[in-house]
PDB file of C-alpha atoms and ligand atoms in Angstrom:
ATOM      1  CA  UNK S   9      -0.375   8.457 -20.235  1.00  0.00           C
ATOM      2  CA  UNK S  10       2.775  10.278 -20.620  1.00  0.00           C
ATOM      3  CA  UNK S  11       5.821   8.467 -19.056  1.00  0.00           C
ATOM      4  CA  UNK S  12       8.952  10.191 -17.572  1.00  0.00           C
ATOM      5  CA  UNK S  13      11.236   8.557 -15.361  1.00  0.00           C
ATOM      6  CA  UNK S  14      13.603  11.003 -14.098  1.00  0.00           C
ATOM      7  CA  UNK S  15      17.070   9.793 -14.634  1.00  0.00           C
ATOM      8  CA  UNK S  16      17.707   6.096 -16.230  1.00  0.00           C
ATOM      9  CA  UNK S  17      18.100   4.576 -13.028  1.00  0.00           C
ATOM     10  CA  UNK S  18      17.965   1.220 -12.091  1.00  0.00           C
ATOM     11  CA  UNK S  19      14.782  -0.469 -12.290  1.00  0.00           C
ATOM     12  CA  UNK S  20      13.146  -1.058  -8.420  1.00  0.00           C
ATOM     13  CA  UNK S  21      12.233  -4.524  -7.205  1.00  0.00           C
ATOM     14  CA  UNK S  22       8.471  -4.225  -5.898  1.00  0.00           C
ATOM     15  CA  UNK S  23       7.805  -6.814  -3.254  1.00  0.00           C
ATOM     16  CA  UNK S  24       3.877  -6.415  -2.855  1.00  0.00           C
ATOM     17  CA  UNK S  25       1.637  -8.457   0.092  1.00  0.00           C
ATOM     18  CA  UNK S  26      -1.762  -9.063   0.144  1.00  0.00           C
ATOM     19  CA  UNK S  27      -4.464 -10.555   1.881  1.00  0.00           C
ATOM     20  CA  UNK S  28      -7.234 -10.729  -0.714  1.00  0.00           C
ATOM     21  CA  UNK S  29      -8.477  -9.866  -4.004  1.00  0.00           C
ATOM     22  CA  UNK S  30      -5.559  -7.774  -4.805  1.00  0.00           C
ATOM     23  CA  UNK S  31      -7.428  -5.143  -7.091  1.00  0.00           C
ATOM     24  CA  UNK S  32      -4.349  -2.694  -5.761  1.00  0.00           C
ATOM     25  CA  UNK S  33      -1.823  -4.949  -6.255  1.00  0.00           C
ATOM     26  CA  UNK S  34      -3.479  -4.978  -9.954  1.00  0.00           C
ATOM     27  CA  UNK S  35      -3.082  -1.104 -10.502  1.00  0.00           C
ATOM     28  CA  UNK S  36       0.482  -1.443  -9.822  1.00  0.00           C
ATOM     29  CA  UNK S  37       1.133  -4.803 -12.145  1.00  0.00           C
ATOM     30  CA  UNK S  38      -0.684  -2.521 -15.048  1.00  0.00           C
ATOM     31  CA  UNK S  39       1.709   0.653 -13.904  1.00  0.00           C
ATOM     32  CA  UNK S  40       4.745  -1.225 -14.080  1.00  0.00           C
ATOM     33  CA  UNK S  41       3.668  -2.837 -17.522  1.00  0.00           C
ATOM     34  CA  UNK S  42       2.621   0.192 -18.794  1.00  0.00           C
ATOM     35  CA  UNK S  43       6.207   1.830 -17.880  1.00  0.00           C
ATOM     36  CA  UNK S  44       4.674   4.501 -15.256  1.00  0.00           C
ATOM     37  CA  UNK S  45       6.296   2.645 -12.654  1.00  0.00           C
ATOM     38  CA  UNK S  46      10.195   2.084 -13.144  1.00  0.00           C
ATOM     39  CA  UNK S  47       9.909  -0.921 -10.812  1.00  0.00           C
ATOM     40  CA  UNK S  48       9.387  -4.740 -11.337  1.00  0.00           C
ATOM     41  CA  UNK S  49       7.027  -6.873  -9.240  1.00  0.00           C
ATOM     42  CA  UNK S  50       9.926  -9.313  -7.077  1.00  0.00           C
ATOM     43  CA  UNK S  51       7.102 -11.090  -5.482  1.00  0.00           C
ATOM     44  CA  UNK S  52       3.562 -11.424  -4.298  1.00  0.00           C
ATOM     45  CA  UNK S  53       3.449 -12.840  -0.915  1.00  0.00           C
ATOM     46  CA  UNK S  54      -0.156 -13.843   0.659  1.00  0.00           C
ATOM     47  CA  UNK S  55      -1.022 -14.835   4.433  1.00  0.00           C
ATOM     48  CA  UNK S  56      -3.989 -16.370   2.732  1.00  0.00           C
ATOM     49  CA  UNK S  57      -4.157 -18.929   0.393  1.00  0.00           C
ATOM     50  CA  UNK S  58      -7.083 -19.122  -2.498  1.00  0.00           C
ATOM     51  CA  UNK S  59      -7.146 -15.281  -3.015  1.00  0.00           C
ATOM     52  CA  UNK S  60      -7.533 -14.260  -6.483  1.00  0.00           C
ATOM     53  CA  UNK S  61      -5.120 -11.630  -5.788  1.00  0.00           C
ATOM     54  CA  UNK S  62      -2.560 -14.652  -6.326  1.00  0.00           C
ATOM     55  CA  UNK S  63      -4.214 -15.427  -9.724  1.00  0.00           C
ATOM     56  CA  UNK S  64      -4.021 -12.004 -10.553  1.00  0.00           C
ATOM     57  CA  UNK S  65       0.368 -12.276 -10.215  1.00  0.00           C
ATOM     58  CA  UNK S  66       0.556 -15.250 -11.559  1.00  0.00           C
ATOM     59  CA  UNK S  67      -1.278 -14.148 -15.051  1.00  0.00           C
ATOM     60  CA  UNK S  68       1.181 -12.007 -15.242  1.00  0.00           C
ATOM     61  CA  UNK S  69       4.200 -14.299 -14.420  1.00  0.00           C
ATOM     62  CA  UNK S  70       4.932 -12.738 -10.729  1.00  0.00           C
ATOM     63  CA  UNK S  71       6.454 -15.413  -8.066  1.00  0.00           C
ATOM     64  CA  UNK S  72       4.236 -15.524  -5.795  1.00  0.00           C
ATOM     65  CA  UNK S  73       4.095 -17.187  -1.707  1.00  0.00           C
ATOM     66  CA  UNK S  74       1.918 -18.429   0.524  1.00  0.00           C
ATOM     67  CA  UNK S  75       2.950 -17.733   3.997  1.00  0.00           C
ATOM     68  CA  UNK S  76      -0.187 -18.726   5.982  1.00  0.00           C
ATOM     69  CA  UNK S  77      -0.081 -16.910   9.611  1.00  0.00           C
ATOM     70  CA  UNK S  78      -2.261 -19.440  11.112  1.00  0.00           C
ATOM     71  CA  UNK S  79       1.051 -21.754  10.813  1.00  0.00           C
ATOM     72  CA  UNK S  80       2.879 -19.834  13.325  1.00  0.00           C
ATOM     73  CA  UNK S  81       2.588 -19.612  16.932  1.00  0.00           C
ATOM     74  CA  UNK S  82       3.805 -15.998  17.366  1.00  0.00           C
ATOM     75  CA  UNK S  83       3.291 -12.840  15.135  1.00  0.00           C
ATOM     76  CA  UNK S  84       6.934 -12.608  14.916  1.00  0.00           C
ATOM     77  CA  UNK S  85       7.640 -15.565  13.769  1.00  0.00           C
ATOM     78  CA  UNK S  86       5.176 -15.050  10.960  1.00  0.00           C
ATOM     79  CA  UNK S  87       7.126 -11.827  10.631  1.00  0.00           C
ATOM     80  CA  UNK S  88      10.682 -13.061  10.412  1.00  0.00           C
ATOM     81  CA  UNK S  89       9.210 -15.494   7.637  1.00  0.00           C
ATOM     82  CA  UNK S  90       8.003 -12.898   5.551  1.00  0.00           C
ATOM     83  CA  UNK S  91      11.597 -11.025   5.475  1.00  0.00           C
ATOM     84  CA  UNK S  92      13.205 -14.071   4.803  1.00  0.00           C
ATOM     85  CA  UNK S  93      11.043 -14.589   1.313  1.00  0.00           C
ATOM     86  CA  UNK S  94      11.073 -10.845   1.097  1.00  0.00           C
ATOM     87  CA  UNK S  95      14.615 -10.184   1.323  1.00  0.00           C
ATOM     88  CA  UNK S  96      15.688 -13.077  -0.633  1.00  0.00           C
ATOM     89  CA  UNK S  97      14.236 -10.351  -3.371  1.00  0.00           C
ATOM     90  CA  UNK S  98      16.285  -7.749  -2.443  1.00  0.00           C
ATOM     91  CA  UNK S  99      13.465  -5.959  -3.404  1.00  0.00           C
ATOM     92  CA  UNK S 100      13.591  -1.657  -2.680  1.00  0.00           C
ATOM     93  CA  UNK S 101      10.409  -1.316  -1.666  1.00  0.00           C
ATOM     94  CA  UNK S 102       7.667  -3.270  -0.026  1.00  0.00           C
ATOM     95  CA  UNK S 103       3.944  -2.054  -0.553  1.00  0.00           C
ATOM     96  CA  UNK S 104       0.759  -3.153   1.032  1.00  0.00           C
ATOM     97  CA  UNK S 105      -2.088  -3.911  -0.957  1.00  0.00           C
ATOM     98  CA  UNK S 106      -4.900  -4.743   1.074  1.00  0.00           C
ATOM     99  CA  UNK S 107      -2.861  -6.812   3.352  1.00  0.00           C
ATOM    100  CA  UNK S 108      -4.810  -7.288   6.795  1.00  0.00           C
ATOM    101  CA  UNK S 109      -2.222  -8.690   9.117  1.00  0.00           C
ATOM    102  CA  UNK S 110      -0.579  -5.909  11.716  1.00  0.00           C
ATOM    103  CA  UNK S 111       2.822  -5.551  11.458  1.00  0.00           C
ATOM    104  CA  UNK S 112       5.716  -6.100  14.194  1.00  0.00           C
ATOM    105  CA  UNK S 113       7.730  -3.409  15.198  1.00  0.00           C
ATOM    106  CA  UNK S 114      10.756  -5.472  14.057  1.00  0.00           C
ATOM    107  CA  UNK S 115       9.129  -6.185  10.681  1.00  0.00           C
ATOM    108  CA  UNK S 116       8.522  -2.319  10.346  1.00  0.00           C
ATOM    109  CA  UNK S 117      11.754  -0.612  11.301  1.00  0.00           C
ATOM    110  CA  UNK S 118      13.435  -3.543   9.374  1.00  0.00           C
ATOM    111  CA  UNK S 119      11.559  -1.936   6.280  1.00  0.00           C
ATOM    112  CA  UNK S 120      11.285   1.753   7.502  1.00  0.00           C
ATOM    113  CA  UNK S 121      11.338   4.316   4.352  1.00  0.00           C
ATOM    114  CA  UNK S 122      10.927   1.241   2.168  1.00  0.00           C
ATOM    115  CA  UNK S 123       7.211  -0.022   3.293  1.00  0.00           C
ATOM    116  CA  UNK S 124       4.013   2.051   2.221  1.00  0.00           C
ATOM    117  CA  UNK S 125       0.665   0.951   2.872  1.00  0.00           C
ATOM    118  CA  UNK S 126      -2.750   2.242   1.849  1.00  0.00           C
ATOM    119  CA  UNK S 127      -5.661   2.644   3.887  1.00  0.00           C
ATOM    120  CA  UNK S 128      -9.252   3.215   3.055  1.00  0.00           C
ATOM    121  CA  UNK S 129      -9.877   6.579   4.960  1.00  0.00           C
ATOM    122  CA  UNK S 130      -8.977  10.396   5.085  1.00  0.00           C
ATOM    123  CA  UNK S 131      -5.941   9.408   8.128  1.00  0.00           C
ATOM    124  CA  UNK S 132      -5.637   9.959  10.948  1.00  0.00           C
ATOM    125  CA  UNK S 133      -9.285   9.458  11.060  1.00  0.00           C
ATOM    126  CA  UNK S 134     -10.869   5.790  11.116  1.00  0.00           C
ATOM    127  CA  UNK S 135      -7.508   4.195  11.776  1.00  0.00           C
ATOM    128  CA  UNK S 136      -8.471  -0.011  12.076  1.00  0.00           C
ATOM    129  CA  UNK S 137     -11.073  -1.717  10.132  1.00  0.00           C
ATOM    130  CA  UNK S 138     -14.552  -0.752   9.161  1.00  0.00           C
ATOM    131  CA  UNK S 139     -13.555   2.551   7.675  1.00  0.00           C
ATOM    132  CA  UNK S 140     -16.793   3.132   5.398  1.00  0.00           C
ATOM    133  CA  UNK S 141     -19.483   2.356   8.279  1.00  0.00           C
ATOM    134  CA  UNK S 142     -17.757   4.306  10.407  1.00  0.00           C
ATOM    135  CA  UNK S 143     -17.656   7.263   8.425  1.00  0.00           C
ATOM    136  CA  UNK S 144     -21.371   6.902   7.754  1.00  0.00           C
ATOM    137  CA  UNK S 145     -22.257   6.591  11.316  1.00  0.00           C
ATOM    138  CA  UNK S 146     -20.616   9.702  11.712  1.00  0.00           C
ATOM    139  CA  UNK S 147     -22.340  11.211   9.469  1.00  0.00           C
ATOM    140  CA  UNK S 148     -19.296  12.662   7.770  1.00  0.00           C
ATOM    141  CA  UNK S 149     -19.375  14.194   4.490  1.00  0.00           C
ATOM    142  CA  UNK S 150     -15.757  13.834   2.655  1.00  0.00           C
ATOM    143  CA  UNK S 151     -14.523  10.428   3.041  1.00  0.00           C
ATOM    144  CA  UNK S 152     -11.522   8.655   0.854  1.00  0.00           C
ATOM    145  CA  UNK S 153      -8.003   6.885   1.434  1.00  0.00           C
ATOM    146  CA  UNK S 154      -4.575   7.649   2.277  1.00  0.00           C
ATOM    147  CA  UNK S 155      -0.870   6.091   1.171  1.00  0.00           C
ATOM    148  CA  UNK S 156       1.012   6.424   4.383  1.00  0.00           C
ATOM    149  CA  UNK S 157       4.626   5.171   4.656  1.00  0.00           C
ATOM    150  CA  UNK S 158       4.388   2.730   7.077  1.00  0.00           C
ATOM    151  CA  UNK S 159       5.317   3.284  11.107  1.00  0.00           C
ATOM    152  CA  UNK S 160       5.236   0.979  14.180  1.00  0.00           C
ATOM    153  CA  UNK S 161       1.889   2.285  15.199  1.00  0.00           C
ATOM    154  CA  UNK S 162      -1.414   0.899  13.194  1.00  0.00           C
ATOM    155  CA  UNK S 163      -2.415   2.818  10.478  1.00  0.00           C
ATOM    156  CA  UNK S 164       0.167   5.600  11.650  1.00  0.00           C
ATOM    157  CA  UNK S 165       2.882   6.795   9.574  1.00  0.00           C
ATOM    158  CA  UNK S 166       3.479   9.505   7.670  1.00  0.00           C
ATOM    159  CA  UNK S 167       0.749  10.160   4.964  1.00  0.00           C
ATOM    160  CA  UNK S 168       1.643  10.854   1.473  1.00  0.00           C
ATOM    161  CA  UNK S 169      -1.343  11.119  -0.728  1.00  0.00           C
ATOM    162  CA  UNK S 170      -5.101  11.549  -0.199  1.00  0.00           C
ATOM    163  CA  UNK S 171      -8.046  11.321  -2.605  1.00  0.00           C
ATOM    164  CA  UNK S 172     -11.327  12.566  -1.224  1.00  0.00           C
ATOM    165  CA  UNK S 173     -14.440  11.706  -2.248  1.00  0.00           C
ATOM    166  CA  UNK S 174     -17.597  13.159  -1.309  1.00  0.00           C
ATOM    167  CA  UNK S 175     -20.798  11.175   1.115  1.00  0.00           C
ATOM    168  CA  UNK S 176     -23.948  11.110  -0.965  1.00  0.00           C
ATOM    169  CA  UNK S 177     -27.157  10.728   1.383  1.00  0.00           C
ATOM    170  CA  UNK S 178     -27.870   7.233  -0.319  1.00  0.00           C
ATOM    171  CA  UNK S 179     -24.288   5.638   0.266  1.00  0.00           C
ATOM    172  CA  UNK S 180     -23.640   2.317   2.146  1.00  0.00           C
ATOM    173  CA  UNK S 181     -20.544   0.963   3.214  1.00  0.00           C
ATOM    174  CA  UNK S 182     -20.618  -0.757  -0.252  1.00  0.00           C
ATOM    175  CA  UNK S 183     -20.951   2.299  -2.432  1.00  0.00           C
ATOM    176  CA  UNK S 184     -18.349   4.222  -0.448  1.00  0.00           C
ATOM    177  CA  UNK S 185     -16.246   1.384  -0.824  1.00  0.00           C
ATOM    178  CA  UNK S 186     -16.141   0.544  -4.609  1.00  0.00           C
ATOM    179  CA  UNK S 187     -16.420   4.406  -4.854  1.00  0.00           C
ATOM    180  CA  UNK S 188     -12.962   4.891  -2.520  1.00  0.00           C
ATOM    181  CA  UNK S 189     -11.473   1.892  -4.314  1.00  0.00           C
ATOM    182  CA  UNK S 190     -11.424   3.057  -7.696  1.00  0.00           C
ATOM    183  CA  UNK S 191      -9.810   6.767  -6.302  1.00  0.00           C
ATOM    184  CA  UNK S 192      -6.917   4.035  -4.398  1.00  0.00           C
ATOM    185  CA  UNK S 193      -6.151   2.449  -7.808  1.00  0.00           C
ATOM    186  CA  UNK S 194      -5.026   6.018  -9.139  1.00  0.00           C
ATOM    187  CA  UNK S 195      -3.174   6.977  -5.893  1.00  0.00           C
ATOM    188  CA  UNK S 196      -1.616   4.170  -5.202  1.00  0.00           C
ATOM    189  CA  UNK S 197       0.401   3.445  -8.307  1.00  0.00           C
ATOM    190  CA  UNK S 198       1.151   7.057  -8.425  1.00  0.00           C
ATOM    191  CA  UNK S 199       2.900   7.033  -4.871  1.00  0.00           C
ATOM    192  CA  UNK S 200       4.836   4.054  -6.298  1.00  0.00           C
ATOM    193  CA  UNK S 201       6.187   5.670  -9.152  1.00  0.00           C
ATOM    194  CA  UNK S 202       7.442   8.747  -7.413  1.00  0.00           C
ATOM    195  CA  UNK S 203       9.346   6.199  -4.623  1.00  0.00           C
ATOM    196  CA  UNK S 204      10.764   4.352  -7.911  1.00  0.00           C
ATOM    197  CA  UNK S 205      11.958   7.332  -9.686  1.00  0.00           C
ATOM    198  CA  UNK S 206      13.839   8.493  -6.805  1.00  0.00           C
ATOM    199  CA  UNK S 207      11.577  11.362  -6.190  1.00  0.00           C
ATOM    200  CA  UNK S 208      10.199  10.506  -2.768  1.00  0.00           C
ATOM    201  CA  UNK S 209      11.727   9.448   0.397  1.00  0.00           C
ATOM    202  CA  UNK S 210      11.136   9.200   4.377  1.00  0.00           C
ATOM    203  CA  UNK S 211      14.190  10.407   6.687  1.00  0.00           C
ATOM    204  CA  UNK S 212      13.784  11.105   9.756  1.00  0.00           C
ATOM    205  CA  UNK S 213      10.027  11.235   9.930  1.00  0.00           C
ATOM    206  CA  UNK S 214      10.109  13.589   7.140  1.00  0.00           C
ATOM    207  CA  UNK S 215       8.433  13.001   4.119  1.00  0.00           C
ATOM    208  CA  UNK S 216      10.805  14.707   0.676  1.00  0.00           C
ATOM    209  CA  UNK S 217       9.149  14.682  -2.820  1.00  0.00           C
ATOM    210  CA  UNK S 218      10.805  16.149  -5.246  1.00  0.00           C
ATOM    211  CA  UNK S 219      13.762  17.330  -2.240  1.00  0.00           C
ATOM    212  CA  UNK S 220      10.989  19.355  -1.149  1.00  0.00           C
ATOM    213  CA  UNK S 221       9.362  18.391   2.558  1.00  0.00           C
ATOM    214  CA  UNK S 222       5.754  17.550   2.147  1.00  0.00           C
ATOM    215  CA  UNK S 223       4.050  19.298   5.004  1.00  0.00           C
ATOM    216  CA  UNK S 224       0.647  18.010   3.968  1.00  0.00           C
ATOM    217  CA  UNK S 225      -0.411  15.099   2.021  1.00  0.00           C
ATOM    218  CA  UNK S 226      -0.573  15.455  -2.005  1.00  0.00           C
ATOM    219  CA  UNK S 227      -4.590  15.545  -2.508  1.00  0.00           C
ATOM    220  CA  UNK S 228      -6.101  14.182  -5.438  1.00  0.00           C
TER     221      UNK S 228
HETATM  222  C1  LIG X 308      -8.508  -1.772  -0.053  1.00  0.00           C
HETATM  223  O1  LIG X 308      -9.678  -1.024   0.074  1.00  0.00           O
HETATM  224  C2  LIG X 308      -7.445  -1.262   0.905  1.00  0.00           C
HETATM  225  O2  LIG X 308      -7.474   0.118   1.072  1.00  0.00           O
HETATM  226  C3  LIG X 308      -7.855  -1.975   2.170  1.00  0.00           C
HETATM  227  O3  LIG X 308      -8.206  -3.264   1.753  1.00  0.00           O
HETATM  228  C4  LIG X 308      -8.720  -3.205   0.423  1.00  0.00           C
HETATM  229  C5  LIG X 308      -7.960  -4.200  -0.412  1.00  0.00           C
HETATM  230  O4  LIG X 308      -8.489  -4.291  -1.707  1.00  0.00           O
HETATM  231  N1  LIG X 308      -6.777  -2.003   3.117  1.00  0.00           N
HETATM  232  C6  LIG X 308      -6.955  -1.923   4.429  1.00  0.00           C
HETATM  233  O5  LIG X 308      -8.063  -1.849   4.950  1.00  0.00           O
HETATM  234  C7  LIG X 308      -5.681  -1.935   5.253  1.00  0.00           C
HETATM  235  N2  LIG X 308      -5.940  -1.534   6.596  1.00  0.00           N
HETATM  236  P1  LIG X 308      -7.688  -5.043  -2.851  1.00  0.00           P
HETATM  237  O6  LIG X 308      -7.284  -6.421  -2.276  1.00  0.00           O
HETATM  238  O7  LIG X 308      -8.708  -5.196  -3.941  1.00  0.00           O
HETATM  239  O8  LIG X 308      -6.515  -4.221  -3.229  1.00  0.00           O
END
């Protein structure tokens, strides 16, 4: 893959949370390894302990947390803890990987232009969880994911990338998944290198890539 970094700047510090086996979060270690990314992974923080996304940092020598919501009698004091590890990081930008916990609105404006998530469906449809049943129920016929930068509202945000993938009549919610999944760990680490380059930014609730406003989501 051919590398270009526009400008020697600094690299970012990635601050990544999950929730579970962290396939995502893998994408992006391999992206930064591989120099596609001009970012460093800061820390891996998980609300759950035992996932192998966790094993998955620490092969590769990331600090890693365990910040266990279930220890915390309000979401925002879950919320404050994670900016407190997260911060301590400085880290530029804070990505989502399969990280199943909703948000504060403190913890998201705190992070606003800096936090991107990704979500397993073609947003705004089949915002919440379920994504791949619910699309079959429907009987739809293009299905995939979306990188959003990450607003107050669940699943909202503006959306930065797609990938679509087509229904076959056979597909379960299993197929579709591992079919959307392996589309999420192309998108995903691409969105991340354009934010760590410098060549894509929120202001305003308006997406720039490349200085240009992105109307509609890049599609895949
Ligand atoms: C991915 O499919 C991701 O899109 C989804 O969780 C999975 C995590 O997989 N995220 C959400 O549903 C967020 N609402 P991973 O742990 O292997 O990266």
């Amino acid at each position: 893959m051919s590398i270009k970094h526009t400008e020697n700047s600094k690299p970012k510090n990635i601050a990544v949370l999950i929730s579970g086996s962290g396939s995502n979060l893998q994408a992006i270690i391999d992206a930064c390894e591989s120099g596609q990314i001009n970012g460093r992974i800061s820390v891996v923080i998980s609300n759950r302990p035992d996932v192998f996304g966790l094993e998955r940092a620490a092969n590769s020598g990331i600090n890693t947390h365990v910040i266990d919501h279930k220890q915390f009698d309000s979401r925002e004091a879950f919320d404050a803890e994670l900016i407190k590890h997260i911060d301590a990081t400085a880290a530029d930008l804070v990505v989502l990987a399969g990280f199943m916990r909703i948000l504060s609105g403190e913890f998201t404006q705190h992070y606003q232009g800096k936090l991107l998530n990704i979500h397993p469906s073609l947003l705004p449809a089949y915002k919440g969880t379920q994504t791949h049943q619910r699309a079959l129920d429907d009987g739809t016929t293009v299905h995939g994911v979306s990188v959003h930068f990450v607003s107050p509202e669940l699943d909202g945000g503006p959306v930065i990338m797609q990938a679509r993938i087509p229904v076959h009549d056979d597909d379960t919610a299993d197929s579709l998944a591992k079919r959307v999944l392996s589309r999420e760990h192309v998108i995903y680490p691409q969105v991340v290198e354009w934010f760590c380059a410098d060549r894509l930014s929120l202001d305003n609730n308006v997406i720039r890539l490349d200085q240009q406003v992105l109307h509609e989501p890049v599609i895949l």
